[in-house]
């Protein structure tokens, strides 16, 4: 049961749907209807411009359905800055994008994933990330929603010496949906991981966050923190969040937190009392709320791009 | 400059202001004193335009214009400024950015050109120096991690930059030690002038030693029950508010 088999067989019933626990909030089967034909025709990719020393991968949207898999290996001791730009296309396309990553010993990767889609699109992007000892992986996902959109990251954390930080932000409005699902599997001793995801759902938008931290037997000394905060900007918007800890080791420090609330009315009044019109004040506060994610990207060039992405999305935000 | 007539305000269905009238001419500083629960904060929030304060009767004119026809940001653009008793923290928005955005939003509303970065920084540095504020602090999130005194200085800093014509100081002395009170008061006094009026709302007379009012009004049970010169504040300090609050 996967989106790939559904696309390859042309049978929507083979896509995961809401009866599957892991997809109960992101019903791909229900959204599919019929599966568009697989085609190689793509949107023109263009060069794109990346800051010097940054690897930019532009993943064009298919016309119809598309399946793609690209492996990235960061060699031992090397350092890489990577942008995965998942580009929007026209109409009701469906794509399954697999972007596995291997970090060899001592390798370091800062990854920014910018996800743009049309309102009728179904995008499922998954990355299995494997770290060797001493490797460092720092990822930020910024997503704006689609008909169905899921960005899934699974990290195999070997413990001591390796470090993992998974952050994300999302903004959804109209009838857009987005899902950030993560799983960090701690298998070795004394591993640390940090996670902060923030989201905003306006209008009839729907945001989903599922974060699992699994600590295997023997992975003592694991220190894992996971936090999700979301703002609901309308009565018809929806946030579904499931932070989970699965711990089979004895001596660990793990914590998860989840908050969903409205925009702070007091702060809004304060800003307005200084002369900021309501919409400007709202955007200022939302931008500040999500801006803390951008500040954690960990690289000035990528932060500038992340900030521009959020600003564009905020300016288009329907209330 | 500000004329309040027979103002009635309810909060969550409870009547708080019950026929308050007040005339604040241009260039004057008036103090409003009153016991807890008299309606002091309700008055300042109602004038500034906070949601949840329902005007059930009366009017407030600012330069002849109906204040209640404007939202909070429009009132600010017209020159009204409320200094909060408890200024809010806004993480992620540097204090300087916030004030500059506010200034330019006001200027835009008034049809004036935006102020450029160099000119803004010049004004900001001058205001920070006057208020003995660390300029580096202004690059941090607005009021985040500021002490009570620093937050009040930040309010006066905003006044100095935004140059409002009508200032409402809501319990500006609360949470200040004597040194901070002096600095904040000097900052406020530096803004006194012919074209600018102030409403100083306070529980204690102490603040009025530093910001000398032209007139003092006593607010009790939702109305102005006495008005007089600065000496009225001293009487209140000596005798308390009891004589204005006859047992019901």
Tab-separated table of N, CA, C and O in Angstrom, chain A residues 264-267 269-278 280 284-285 287-289 292 295, chain B residues 49-50 71-73 76 81-82 84 88 90-91 93 98 101-102 105-106 142-143 155 158:
chain	number	residue	atom	x	y	z
A	264	UNK	N	-2.380	35.931	19.746
A	264	UNK	CA	-2.488	36.622	21.031
A	264	UNK	C	-3.188	37.984	20.853
A	264	UNK	O	-2.633	38.912	20.272
A	265	UNK	N	-4.413	38.070	21.361
A	265	UNK	CA	-5.215	39.291	21.183
A	265	UNK	C	-4.565	40.510	21.844
A	265	UNK	O	-4.667	41.626	21.346
A	266	UNK	N	-3.922	40.280	22.976
A	266	UNK	CA	-3.280	41.400	23.679
A	266	UNK	C	-2.132	41.974	22.852
A	266	UNK	O	-1.975	43.190	22.743
A	267	UNK	N	-1.336	41.062	22.272
A	267	UNK	CA	-0.215	41.515	21.449
A	267	UNK	C	-0.735	42.233	20.203
A	267	UNK	O	-0.163	43.230	19.760
A	269	UNK	N	-3.559	43.924	19.930
A	269	UNK	CA	-4.014	45.260	20.327
A	269	UNK	C	-2.818	46.183	20.570
A	269	UNK	O	-2.818	47.354	20.170
A	270	UNK	N	-1.800	45.645	21.214
A	270	UNK	CA	-0.604	46.447	21.473
A	270	UNK	C	-0.025	46.988	20.164
A	270	UNK	O	0.255	48.183	20.036
A	271	UNK	N	0.109	46.094	19.185
A	271	UNK	CA	0.681	46.513	17.896
A	271	UNK	C	-0.226	47.538	17.206
A	271	UNK	O	0.254	48.515	16.637
A	272	UNK	N	-1.532	47.301	17.279
A	272	UNK	CA	-2.452	48.247	16.649
A	272	UNK	C	-2.430	49.604	17.345
A	272	UNK	O	-2.540	50.651	16.706
A	273	UNK	N	-2.269	49.579	18.664
A	273	UNK	CA	-2.274	50.842	19.409
A	273	UNK	C	-1.042	51.692	19.067
A	273	UNK	O	-0.980	52.860	19.406
A	274	UNK	N	-0.071	51.069	18.367
A	274	UNK	CA	1.102	51.822	17.921
A	274	UNK	C	0.949	52.288	16.479
A	274	UNK	O	1.869	52.854	15.895
A	275	UNK	N	-0.202	51.940	15.876
A	275	UNK	CA	-0.456	52.442	14.534
A	275	UNK	C	-0.437	51.401	13.433
A	275	UNK	O	-0.626	51.737	12.269
A	276	UNK	N	-0.201	50.140	13.776
A	276	UNK	CA	-0.193	49.112	12.734
A	276	UNK	C	-1.626	48.664	12.452
A	276	UNK	O	-2.318	48.209	13.360
A	277	UNK	N	-2.077	48.788	11.201
A	277	UNK	CA	-3.429	48.319	10.873
A	277	UNK	C	-3.567	46.814	11.154
A	277	UNK	O	-2.569	46.083	11.138
A	278	UNK	N	-4.795	46.378	11.386
A	278	UNK	CA	-5.053	44.994	11.797
A	278	UNK	C	-4.298	43.958	10.964
A	278	UNK	O	-3.609	43.094	11.513
A	280	UNK	N	-1.733	44.278	9.000
A	280	UNK	CA	-0.279	44.423	9.127
A	280	UNK	C	0.180	43.849	10.465
A	280	UNK	O	1.186	43.131	10.551
A	284	UNK	N	2.651	40.705	11.068
A	284	UNK	CA	3.872	40.912	11.863
A	284	UNK	C	3.999	39.823	12.927
A	284	UNK	O	5.063	39.221	13.101
A	285	UNK	N	2.898	39.551	13.620
A	285	UNK	CA	2.945	38.562	14.703
A	285	UNK	C	3.114	37.141	14.154
A	285	UNK	O	3.863	36.335	14.713
A	287	UNK	N	4.480	36.359	11.273
A	287	UNK	CA	5.835	36.305	10.734
A	287	UNK	C	6.866	36.096	11.836
A	287	UNK	O	7.831	35.352	11.669
A	288	UNK	N	6.651	36.729	12.976
A	288	UNK	CA	7.578	36.579	14.101
A	288	UNK	C	7.502	35.163	14.667
A	288	UNK	O	8.515	34.555	15.007
A	289	UNK	N	6.287	34.640	14.729
A	289	UNK	CA	6.063	33.287	15.246
A	289	UNK	C	6.788	32.245	14.385
A	289	UNK	O	7.487	31.370	14.885
A	292	UNK	N	11.042	32.343	13.959
A	292	UNK	CA	11.971	31.655	14.856
A	292	UNK	C	12.458	30.334	14.249
A	292	UNK	O	13.528	29.845	14.596
A	295	UNK	N	15.248	31.310	11.845
A	295	UNK	CA	16.486	31.648	12.551
A	295	UNK	C	17.280	30.406	12.964
A	295	UNK	O	18.443	30.509	13.339
B	49	UNK	N	-9.015	52.056	22.170
B	49	UNK	CA	-9.713	51.240	21.174
B	49	UNK	C	-9.548	49.739	21.318
B	49	UNK	O	-9.597	49.007	20.336
B	50	UNK	N	-9.372	49.268	22.531
B	50	UNK	CA	-9.240	47.829	22.733
B	50	UNK	C	-10.602	47.137	22.591
B	50	UNK	O	-11.626	47.688	22.971
B	71	UNK	N	-10.598	52.690	14.455
B	71	UNK	CA	-10.019	51.542	15.157
B	71	UNK	C	-8.713	51.985	15.832
B	71	UNK	O	-8.273	53.131	15.692
B	72	UNK	N	-8.119	51.074	16.588
B	72	UNK	CA	-6.958	51.441	17.413
B	72	UNK	C	-5.821	52.021	16.576
B	72	UNK	O	-5.175	52.992	16.984
B	73	UNK	N	-5.573	51.434	15.403
B	73	UNK	CA	-4.439	51.906	14.607
B	73	UNK	C	-4.721	53.292	14.012
B	73	UNK	O	-3.807	54.105	13.873
B	76	UNK	N	-4.121	55.832	16.648
B	76	UNK	CA	-2.676	56.060	16.811
B	76	UNK	C	-2.166	56.981	15.711
B	76	UNK	O	-1.376	57.899	15.974
B	81	UNK	N	-1.654	58.067	21.876
B	81	UNK	CA	-0.698	57.048	22.313
B	81	UNK	C	-1.039	56.616	23.727
B	81	UNK	O	-1.147	57.436	24.629
B	82	UNK	N	-1.225	55.306	23.901
B	82	UNK	CA	-1.439	54.763	25.235
B	82	UNK	C	-0.150	54.101	25.705
B	82	UNK	O	0.373	53.198	25.051
B	84	UNK	N	1.275	51.584	28.098
B	84	UNK	CA	0.665	50.462	28.824
B	84	UNK	C	1.210	50.306	30.239
B	84	UNK	O	2.405	50.491	30.481
B	88	UNK	N	3.474	44.675	26.362
B	88	UNK	CA	3.525	43.307	25.880
B	88	UNK	C	4.910	42.943	25.354
B	88	UNK	O	5.638	43.803	24.866
B	90	UNK	N	6.905	40.939	22.421
B	90	UNK	CA	6.681	40.363	21.094
B	90	UNK	C	7.978	39.699	20.625
B	90	UNK	O	8.841	40.343	20.034
B	91	UNK	N	8.111	38.406	20.891
B	91	UNK	CA	9.330	37.690	20.499
B	91	UNK	C	9.455	37.663	18.975
B	91	UNK	O	8.448	37.600	18.274
B	93	UNK	N	10.318	40.001	16.960
B	93	UNK	CA	10.290	41.311	16.299
B	93	UNK	C	11.232	42.239	17.057
B	93	UNK	O	10.928	42.650	18.173
B	98	UNK	N	10.069	47.074	15.151
B	98	UNK	CA	8.680	47.312	15.532
B	98	UNK	C	8.355	48.808	15.497
B	98	UNK	O	7.354	49.234	14.925
B	101	UNK	N	8.345	50.165	11.933
B	101	UNK	CA	7.125	49.736	11.219
B	101	UNK	C	5.933	50.580	11.665
B	101	UNK	O	5.112	50.999	10.852
B	102	UNK	N	5.854	50.798	12.988
B	102	UNK	CA	4.734	51.570	13.530
B	102	UNK	C	4.770	53.001	13.001
B	102	UNK	O	3.751	53.541	12.553
B	105	UNK	N	3.832	53.056	9.352
B	105	UNK	CA	2.397	52.775	9.158
B	105	UNK	C	1.587	54.032	9.453
B	105	UNK	O	0.645	54.371	8.729
B	106	UNK	N	1.967	54.736	10.522
B	106	UNK	CA	1.275	55.987	10.851
B	106	UNK	C	1.466	57.035	9.767
B	106	UNK	O	0.519	57.719	9.364
B	142	UNK	N	11.115	42.775	20.969
B	142	UNK	CA	10.474	43.847	21.713
B	142	UNK	C	10.085	43.404	23.127
B	142	UNK	O	9.282	42.483	23.294
B	143	UNK	N	10.672	44.057	24.105
B	143	UNK	CA	10.377	43.833	25.525
B	143	UNK	C	10.724	42.437	26.039
B	143	UNK	O	10.464	42.116	27.196
B	155	UNK	N	8.450	52.208	26.459
B	155	UNK	CA	7.219	52.931	26.136
B	155	UNK	C	7.526	54.396	25.846
B	155	UNK	O	7.018	54.971	24.881
B	158	UNK	N	9.166	54.861	22.554
B	158	UNK	CA	8.205	54.858	21.437
B	158	UNK	C	7.488	56.209	21.325
B	158	UNK	O	7.249	56.707	20.222
